[in-house]
mmCIF file of C-alpha atoms in Angstrom:
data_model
loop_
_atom_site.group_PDB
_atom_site.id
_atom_site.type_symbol
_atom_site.label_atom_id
_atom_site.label_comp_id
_atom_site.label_asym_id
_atom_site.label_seq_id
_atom_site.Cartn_x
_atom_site.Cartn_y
_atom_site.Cartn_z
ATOM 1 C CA UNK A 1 40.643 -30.244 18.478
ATOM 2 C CA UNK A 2 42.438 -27.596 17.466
ATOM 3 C CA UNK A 3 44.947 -26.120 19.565
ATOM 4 C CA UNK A 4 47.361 -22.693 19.924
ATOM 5 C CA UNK A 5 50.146 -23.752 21.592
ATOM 6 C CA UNK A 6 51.902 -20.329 22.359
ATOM 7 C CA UNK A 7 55.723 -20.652 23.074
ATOM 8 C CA UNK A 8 58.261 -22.854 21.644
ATOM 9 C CA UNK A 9 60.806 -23.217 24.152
ATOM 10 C CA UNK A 10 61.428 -26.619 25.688
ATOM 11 C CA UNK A 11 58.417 -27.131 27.566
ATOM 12 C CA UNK A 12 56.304 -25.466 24.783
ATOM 13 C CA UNK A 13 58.201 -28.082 22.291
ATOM 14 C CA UNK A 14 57.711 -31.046 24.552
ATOM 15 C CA UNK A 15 53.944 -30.155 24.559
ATOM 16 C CA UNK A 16 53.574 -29.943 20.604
ATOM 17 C CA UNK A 17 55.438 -33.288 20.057
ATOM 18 C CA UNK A 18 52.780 -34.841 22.534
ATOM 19 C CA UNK A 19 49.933 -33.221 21.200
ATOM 20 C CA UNK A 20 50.451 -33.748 17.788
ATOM 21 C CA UNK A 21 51.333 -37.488 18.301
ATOM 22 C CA UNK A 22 48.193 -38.210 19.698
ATOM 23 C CA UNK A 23 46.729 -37.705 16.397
ATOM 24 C CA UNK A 24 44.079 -36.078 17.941
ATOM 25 C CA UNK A 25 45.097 -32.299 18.117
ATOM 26 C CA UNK A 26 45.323 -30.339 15.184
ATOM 27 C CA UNK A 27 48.285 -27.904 16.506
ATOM 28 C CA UNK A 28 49.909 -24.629 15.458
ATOM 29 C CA UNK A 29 52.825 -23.336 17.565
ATOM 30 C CA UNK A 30 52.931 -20.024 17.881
ATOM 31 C CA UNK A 31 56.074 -17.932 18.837
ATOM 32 C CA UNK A 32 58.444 -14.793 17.469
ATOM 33 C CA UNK A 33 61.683 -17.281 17.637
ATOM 34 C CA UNK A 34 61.901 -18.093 13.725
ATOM 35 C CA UNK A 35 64.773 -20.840 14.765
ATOM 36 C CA UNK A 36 62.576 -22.911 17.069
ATOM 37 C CA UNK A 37 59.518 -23.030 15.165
ATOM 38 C CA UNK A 38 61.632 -24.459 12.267
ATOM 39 C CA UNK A 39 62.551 -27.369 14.542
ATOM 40 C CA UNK A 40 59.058 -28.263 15.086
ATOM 41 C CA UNK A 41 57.623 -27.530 11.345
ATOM 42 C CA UNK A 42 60.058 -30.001 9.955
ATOM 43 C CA UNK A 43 58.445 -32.751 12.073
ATOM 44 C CA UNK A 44 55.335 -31.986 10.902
ATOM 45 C CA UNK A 45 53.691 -29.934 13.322
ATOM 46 C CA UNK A 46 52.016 -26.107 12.153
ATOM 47 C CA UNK A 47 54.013 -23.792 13.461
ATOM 48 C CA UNK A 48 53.139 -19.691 12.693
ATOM 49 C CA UNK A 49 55.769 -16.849 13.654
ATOM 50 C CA UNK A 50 53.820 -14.367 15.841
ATOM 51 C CA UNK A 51 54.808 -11.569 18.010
ATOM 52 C CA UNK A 52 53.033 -13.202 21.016
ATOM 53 C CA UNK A 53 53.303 -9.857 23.510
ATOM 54 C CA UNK A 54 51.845 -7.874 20.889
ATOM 55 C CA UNK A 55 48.132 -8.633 21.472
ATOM 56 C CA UNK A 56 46.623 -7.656 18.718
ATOM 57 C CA UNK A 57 48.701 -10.163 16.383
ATOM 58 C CA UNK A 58 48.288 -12.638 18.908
ATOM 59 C CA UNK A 59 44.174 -11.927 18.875
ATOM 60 C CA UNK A 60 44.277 -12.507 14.767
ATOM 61 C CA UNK A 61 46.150 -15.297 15.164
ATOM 62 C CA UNK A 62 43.798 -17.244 17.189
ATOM 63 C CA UNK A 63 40.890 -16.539 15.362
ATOM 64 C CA UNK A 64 39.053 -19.886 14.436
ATOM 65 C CA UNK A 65 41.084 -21.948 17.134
ATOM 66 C CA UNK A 66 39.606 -23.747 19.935
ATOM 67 C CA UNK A 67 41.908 -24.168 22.426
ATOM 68 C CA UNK A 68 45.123 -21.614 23.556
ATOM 69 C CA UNK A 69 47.483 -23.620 25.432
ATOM 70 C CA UNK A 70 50.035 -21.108 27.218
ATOM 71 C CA UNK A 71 53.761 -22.341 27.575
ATOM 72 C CA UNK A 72 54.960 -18.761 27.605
ATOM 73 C CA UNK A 73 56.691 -16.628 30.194
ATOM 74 C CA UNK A 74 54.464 -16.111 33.418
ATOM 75 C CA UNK A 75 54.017 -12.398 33.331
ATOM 76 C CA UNK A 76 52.420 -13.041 29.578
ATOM 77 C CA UNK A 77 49.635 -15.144 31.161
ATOM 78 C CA UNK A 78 47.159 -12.199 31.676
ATOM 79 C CA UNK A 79 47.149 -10.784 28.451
ATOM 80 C CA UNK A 80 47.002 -14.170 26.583
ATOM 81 C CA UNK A 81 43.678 -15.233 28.838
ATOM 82 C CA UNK A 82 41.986 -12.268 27.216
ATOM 83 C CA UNK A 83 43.052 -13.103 23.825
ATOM 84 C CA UNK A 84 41.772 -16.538 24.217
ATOM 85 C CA UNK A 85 38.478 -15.275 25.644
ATOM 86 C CA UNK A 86 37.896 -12.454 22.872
ATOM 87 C CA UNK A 87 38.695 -15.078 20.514
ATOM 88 C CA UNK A 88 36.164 -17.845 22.001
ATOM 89 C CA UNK A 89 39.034 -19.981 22.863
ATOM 90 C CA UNK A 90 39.026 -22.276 25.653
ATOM 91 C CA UNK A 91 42.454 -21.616 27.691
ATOM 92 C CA UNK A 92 45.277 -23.678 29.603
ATOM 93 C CA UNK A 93 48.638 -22.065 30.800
ATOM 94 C CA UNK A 94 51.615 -23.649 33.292
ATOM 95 C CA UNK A 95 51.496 -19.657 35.267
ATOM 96 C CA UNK A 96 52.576 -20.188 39.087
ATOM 97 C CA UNK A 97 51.616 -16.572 39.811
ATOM 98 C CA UNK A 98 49.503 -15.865 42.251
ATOM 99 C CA UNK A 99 47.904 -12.936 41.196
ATOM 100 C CA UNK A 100 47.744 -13.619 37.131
ATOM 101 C CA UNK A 101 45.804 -17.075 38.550
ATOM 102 C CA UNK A 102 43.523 -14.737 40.211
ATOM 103 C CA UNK A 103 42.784 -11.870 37.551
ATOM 104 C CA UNK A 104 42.389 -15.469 34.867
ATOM 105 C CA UNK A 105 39.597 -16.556 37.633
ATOM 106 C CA UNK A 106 37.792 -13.023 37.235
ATOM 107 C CA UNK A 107 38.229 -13.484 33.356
ATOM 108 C CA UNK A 108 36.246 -16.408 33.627
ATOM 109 C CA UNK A 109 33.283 -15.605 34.966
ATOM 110 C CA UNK A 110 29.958 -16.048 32.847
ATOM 111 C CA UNK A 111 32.883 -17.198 29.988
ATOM 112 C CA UNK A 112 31.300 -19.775 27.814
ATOM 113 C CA UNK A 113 34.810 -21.460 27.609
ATOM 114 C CA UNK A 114 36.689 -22.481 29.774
ATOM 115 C CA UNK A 115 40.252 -21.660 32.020
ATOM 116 C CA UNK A 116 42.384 -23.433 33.551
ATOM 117 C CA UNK A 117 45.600 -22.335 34.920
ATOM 118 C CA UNK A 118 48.591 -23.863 36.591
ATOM 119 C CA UNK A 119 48.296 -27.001 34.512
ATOM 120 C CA UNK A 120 52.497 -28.159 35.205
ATOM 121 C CA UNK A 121 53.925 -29.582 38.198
ATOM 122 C CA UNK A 122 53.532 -27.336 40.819
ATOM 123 C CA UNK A 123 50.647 -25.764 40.558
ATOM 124 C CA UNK A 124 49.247 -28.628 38.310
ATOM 125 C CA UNK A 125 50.115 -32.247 39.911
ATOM 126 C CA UNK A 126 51.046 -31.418 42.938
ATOM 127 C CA UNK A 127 47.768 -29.937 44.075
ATOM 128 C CA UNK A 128 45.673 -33.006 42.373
ATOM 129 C CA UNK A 129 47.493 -35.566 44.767
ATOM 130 C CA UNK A 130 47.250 -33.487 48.166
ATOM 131 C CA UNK A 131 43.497 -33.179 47.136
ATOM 132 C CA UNK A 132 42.723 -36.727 46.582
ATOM 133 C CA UNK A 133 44.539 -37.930 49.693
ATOM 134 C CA UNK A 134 42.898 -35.250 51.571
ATOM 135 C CA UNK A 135 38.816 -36.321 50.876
ATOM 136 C CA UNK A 136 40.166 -39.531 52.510
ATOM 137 C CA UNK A 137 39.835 -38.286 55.829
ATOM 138 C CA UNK A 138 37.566 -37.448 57.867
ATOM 139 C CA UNK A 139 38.757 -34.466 59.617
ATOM 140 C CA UNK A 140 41.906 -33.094 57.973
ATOM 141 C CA UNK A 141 44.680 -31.643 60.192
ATOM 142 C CA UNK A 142 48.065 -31.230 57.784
ATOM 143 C CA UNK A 143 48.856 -31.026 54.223
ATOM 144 C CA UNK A 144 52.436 -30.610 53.713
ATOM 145 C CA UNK A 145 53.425 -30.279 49.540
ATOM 146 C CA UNK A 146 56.750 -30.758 48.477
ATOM 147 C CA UNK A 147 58.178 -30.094 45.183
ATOM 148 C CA UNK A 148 61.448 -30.063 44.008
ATOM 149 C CA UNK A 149 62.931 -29.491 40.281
ATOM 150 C CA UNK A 150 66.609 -30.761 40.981
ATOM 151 C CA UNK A 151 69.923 -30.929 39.051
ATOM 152 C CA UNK A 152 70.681 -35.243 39.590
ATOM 153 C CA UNK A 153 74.793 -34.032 39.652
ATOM 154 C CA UNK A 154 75.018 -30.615 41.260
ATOM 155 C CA UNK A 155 78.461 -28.961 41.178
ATOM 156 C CA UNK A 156 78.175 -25.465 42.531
ATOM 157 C CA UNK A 157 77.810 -23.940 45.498
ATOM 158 C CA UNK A 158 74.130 -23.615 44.981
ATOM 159 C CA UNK A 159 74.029 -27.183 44.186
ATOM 160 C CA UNK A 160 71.627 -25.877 41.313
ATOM 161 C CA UNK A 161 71.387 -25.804 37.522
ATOM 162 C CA UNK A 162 68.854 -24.383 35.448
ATOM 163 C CA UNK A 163 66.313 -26.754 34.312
ATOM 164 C CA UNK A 164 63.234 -24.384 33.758
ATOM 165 C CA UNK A 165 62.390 -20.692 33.602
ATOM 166 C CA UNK A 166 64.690 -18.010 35.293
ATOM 167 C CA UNK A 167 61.714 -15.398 35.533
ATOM 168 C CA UNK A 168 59.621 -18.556 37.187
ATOM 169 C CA UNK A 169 62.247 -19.269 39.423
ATOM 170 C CA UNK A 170 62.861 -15.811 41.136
ATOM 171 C CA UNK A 171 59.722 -14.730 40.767
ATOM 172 C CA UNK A 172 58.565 -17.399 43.429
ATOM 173 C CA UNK A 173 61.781 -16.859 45.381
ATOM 174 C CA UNK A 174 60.459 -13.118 45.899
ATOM 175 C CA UNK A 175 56.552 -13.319 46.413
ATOM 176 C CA UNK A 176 54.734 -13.772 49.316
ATOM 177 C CA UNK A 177 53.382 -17.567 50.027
ATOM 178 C CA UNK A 178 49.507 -18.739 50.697
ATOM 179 C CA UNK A 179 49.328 -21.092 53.557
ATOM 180 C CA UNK A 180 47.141 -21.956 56.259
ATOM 181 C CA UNK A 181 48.133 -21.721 59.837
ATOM 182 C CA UNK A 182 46.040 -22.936 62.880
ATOM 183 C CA UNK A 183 43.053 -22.753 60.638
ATOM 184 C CA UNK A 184 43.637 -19.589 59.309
ATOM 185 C CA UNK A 185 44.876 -18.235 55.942
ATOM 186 C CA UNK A 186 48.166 -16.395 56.440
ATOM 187 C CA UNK A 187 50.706 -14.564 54.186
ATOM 188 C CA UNK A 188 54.534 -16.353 54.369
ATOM 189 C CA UNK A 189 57.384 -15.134 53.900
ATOM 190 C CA UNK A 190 59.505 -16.937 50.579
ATOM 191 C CA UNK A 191 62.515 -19.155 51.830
ATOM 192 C CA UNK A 192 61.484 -19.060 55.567
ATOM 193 C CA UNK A 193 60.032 -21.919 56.906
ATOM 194 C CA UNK A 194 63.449 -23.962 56.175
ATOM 195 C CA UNK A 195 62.895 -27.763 57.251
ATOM 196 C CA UNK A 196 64.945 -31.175 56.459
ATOM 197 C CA UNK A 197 64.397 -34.041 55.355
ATOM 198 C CA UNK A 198 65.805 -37.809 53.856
ATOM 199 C CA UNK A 199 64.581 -39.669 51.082
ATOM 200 C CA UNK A 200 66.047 -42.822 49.729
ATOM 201 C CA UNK A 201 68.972 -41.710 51.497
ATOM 202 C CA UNK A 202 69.568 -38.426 50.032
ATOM 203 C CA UNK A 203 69.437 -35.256 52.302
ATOM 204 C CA UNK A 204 67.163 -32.451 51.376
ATOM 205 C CA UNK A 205 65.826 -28.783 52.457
ATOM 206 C CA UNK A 206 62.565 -27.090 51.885
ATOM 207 C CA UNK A 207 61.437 -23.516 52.231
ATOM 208 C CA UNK A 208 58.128 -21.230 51.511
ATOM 209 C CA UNK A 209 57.645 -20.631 47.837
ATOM 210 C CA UNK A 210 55.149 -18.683 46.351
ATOM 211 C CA UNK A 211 52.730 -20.440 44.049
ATOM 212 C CA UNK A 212 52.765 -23.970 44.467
ATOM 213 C CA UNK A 213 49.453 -24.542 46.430
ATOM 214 C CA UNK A 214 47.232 -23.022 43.553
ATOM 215 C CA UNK A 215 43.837 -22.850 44.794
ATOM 216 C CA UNK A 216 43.427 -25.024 47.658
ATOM 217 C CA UNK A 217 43.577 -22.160 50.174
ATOM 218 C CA UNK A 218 40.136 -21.734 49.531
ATOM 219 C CA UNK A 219 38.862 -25.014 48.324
ATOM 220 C CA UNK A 220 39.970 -26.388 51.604
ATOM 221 C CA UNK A 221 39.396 -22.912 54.156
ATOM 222 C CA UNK A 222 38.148 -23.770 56.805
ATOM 223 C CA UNK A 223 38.504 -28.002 56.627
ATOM 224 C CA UNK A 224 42.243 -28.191 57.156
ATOM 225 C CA UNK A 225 44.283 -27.429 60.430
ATOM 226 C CA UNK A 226 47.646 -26.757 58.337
ATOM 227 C CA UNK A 227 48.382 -26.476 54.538
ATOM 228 C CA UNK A 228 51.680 -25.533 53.001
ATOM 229 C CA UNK A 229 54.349 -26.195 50.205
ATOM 230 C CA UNK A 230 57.296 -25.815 49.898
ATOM 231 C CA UNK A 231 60.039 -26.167 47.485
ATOM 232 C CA UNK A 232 62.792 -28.536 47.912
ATOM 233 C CA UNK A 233 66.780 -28.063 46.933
ATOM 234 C CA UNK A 234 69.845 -29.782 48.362
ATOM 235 C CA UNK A 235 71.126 -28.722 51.672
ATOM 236 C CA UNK A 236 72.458 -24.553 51.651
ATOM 237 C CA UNK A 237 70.655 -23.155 48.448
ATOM 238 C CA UNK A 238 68.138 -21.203 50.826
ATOM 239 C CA UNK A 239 70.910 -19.199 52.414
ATOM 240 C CA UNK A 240 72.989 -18.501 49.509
ATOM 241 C CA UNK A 241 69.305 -17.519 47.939
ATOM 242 C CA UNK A 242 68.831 -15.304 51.278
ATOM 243 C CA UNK A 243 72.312 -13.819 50.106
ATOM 244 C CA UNK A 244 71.971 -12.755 46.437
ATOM 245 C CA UNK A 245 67.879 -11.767 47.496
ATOM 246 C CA UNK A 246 68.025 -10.325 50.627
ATOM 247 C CA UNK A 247 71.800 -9.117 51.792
ATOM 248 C CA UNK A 248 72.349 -7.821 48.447
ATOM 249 C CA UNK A 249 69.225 -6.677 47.912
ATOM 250 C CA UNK A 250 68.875 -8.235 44.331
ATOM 251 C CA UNK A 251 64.734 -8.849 44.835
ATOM 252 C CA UNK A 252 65.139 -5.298 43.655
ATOM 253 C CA UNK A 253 66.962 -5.668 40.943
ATOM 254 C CA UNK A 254 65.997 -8.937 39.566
ATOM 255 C CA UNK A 255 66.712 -8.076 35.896
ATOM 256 C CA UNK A 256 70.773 -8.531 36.950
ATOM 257 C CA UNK A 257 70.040 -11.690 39.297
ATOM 258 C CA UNK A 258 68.643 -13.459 36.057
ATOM 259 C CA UNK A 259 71.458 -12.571 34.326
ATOM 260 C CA UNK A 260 73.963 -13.456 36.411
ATOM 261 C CA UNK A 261 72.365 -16.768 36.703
ATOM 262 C CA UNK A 262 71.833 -17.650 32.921
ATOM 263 C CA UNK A 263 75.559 -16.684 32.052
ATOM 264 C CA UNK A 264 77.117 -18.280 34.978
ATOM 265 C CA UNK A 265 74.512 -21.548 35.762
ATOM 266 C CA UNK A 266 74.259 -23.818 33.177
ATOM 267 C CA UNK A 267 71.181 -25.512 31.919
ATOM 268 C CA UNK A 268 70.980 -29.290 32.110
ATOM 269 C CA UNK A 269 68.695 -32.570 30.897
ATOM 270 C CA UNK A 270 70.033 -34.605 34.021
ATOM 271 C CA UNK A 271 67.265 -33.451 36.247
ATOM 272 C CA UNK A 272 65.432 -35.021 38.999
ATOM 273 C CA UNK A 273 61.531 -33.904 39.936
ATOM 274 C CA UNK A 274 60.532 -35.335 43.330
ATOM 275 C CA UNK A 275 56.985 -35.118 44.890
ATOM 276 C CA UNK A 276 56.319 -35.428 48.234
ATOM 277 C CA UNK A 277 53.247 -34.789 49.402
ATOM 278 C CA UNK A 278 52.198 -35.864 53.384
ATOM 279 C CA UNK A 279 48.374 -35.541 54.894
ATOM 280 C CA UNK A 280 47.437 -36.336 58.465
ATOM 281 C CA UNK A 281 44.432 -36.766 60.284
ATOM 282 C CA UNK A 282 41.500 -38.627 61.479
ATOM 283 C CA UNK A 283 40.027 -42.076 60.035
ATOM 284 C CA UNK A 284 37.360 -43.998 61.802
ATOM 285 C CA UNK A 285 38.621 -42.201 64.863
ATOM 286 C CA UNK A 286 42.277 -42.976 64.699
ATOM 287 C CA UNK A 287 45.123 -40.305 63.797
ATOM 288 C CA UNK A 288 46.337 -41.491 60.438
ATOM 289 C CA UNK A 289 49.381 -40.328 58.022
ATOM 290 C CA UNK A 290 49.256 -41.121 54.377
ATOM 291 C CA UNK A 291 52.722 -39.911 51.647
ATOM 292 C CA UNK A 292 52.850 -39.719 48.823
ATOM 293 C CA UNK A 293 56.174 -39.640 47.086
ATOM 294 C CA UNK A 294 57.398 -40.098 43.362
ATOM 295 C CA UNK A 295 60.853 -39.450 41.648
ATOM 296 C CA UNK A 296 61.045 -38.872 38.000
ATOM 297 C CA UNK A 297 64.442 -39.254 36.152
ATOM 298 C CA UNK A 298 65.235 -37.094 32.771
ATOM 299 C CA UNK A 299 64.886 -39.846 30.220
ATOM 300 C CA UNK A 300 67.962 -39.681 27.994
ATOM 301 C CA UNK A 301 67.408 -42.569 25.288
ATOM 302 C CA UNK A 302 66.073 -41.738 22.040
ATOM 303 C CA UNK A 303 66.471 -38.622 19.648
ATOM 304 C CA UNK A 304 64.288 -36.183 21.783
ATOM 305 C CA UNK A 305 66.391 -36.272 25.006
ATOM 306 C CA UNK A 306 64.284 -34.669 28.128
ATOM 307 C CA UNK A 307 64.349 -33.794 31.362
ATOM 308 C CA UNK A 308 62.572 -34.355 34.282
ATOM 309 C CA UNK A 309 60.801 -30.759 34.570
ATOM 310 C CA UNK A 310 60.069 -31.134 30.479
ATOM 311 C CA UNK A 311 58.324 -34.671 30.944
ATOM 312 C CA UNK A 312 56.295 -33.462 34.538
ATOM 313 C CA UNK A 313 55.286 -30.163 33.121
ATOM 314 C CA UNK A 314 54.428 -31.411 29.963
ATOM 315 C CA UNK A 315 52.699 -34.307 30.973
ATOM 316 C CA UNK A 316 50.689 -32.103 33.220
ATOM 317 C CA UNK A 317 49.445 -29.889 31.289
ATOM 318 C CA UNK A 318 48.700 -32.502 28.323
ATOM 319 C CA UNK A 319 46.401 -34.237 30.465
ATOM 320 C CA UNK A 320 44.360 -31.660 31.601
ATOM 321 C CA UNK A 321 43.431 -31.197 27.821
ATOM 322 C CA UNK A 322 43.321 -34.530 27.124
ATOM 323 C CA UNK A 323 40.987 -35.019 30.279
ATOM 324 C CA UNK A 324 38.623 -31.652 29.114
ATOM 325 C CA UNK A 325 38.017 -33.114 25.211
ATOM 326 C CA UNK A 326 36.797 -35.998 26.933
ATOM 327 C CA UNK A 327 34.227 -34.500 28.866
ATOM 328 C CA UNK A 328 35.737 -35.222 32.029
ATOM 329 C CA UNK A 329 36.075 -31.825 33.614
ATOM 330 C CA UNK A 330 33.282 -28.815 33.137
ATOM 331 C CA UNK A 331 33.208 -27.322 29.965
ATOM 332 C CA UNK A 332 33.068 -23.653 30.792
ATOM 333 C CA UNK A 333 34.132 -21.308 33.158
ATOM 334 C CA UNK A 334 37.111 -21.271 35.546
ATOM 335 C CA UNK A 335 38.763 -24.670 36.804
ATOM 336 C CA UNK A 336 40.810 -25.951 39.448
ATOM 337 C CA UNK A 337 43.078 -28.547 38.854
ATOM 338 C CA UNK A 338 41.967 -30.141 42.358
ATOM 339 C CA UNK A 339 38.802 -30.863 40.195
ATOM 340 C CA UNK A 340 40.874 -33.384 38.025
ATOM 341 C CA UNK A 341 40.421 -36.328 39.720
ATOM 342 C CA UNK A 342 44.190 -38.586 40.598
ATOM 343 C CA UNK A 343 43.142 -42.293 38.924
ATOM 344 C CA UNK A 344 41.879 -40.059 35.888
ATOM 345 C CA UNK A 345 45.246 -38.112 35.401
ATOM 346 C CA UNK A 346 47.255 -41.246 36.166
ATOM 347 C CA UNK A 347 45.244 -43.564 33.395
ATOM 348 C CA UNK A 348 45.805 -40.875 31.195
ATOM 349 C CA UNK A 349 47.807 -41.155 28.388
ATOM 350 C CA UNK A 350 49.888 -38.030 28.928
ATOM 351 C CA UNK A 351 49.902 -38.415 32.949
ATOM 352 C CA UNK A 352 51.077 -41.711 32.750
ATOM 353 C CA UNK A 353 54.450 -40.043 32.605
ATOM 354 C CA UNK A 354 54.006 -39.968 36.472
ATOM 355 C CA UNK A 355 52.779 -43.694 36.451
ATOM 356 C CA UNK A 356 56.293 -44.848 34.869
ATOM 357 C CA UNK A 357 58.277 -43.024 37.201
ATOM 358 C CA UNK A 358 59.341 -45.054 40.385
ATOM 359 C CA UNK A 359 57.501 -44.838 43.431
ATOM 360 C CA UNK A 360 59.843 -44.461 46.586
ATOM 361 C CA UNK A 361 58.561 -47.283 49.632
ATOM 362 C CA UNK A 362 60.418 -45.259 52.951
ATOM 363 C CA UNK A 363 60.092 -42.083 54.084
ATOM 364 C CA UNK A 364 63.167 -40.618 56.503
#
């Protein structure tokens, strides 16, 4: 297959190296940063320097592809779906925005390819796992998702480092939050909803971020008493959040808050993901809990160093490729990841990343 991978940052880099390895993807990178593409073309893998916000480069540069795979920015996920559709291309992206997920849905329709958004972590895996432990029951009261991308030695007061996109990060910091309430679809506010919790001993907080549920609002309207997600970080990043966002009223000038934080936070490849997903209801007439819970450690042997974020996000979207060229999800039109089912992703070459990772036995 042959494959436009557009972006060559980390994730976009982790993506080619698995791709191309696989020996079955024929893959050109595509990006403007001369630099990066020169790290990948010297491993072997076709790289081409294009201006990938100026659309109609991008459209001659996917002529006589077959599939776009989107590891850029999120606010470049709209124009990039109707690149890949004017150029016949079928189309995968990492996007956790809300409304870019829903203008790629209207793309879709009557498309003879297909689309399929959110493809990481969260949207991506987390959304897979709450759906396959929620068919289990037979009447669903709560789904509670729980995400978090974590720094495994924090040292600042936010007890953060960067270990993915700045513009991803705020953006769901600042945008409302799907959930359902009592049955009903509701509107939350971003970093309210703060709750606690333990895990292998380790103390952590979770608030409303905007995003992470992806479509199972509506798959699951009308079927589910409560559904939410949240994002995790170590106890007092909300309220310092709150602080920058809200007291000093930098959700309306975001363009300094990014700044601020990639000159003063430093990136790192020590990172911890943890998933944490809980669903409650009725089996065979009894009120039942099932958890699911996984951490994944940066792995840091080896030439290619990566991170947590870079092997979940990667891995994520890798399989949902991998799991459309073999004919195991529809071939056209607009797809959910809830329609990949969990022991396909996990036998999966590329979402066996999740498989290796170790599985935590108690909840606190």
């Amino acid at each position: 297959m042959k494959v436009a991978l557009l972006g060559a940052g980390h994730i976009g880099q982790t993506i080619a190296r698995l791709l191309h390895g696989s020996g079955d993807y024929q893959v050109t990178v595509m990006d403007r940063n001369a630099q990066a593409l020169a790290l990948l073309a010297k491993e072997g893998i076709g790289t081409q320097q294009v201006d990938t916000e100026h659309q109609p480069a991008l459209a001659a540069a996917l002529r006589g592809q077959q599939t776009v795979v989107n590891a850029l920015p999120y606010h470049l996920a709209i124009p990039a779906a109707h690149m890949a559709l004017e150029a016949g291309c079928h189309y995968f992206d990492l996007t956790e925005d809300v409304a870019a997920t829903k203008e790629i849905k209207r793309i879709a329709e009557g498309a003879k390819t297909a689309f399929m958004p959110q493809c990481g972590l969260a949207p991506g895996f987390i959304g897979i796992v709450a759906h396959h432990l929620a068919k289990r029951f037979d009447e669903l009261h709560d789904v509670k998702m729980r995400v978090g991308a974590l720094p495994a030695f924090p040292t600042n007061a936010l007890k953060y480092n960067l270990t993915w996109s700045v513009d991803g990060l705020i953006n769901e910091y600042c945008h409302p939050c799907e959930a359902i309430h009592d049955g009903a679809p509701i509107s939350a506010l971003p970093l309210e909803g703060l709750e606690h919790f333990s895990l292998d001993g380790v103390e952590y907080e979770a608030f409303n971020t905007s995003g992470g549920l992806g479509t199972l609002c509506e798959t699951w309207s009308g079927q589910v008493r409560n559904l939410d997600y949240k994002t995790v970080r170590y106890p007092g990043h909300r309220d310092l959040m709150m602080l920058l966002l809200d007291d000093l009223q930098l959700k309306n000038d975001q363009e300094t808050l990014k700044n601020i934080m990639r000159r003063s936070m430093p990136a790192t490849m020590q990172d911890v993901v943890l998933v944490f997903v809980t669903v409650s209801g009725m089996k065979n007439g009894t009120l039942m809990q099932e958890v699911f819970a996984r951490k994944i450690f940066a792995q840091r042997e080896g030439e290619q160093p990566l991170s947590a974020i870079q092997i979940t996000t990667a891995a994520g979207i890798c399989a949902a490729v991998d799991l459309f060229r073999e004919g195991r999800l529809p071939q056209r039109g607009f797809i959910r990841q809830e329609e990949v089912a969990l022991p396909d992703f996990l036998a999966n070459r590329f979402g066996q990343a999740y498989q290796q990772s170790r599985q935590v036995e108690s909840i606190g």
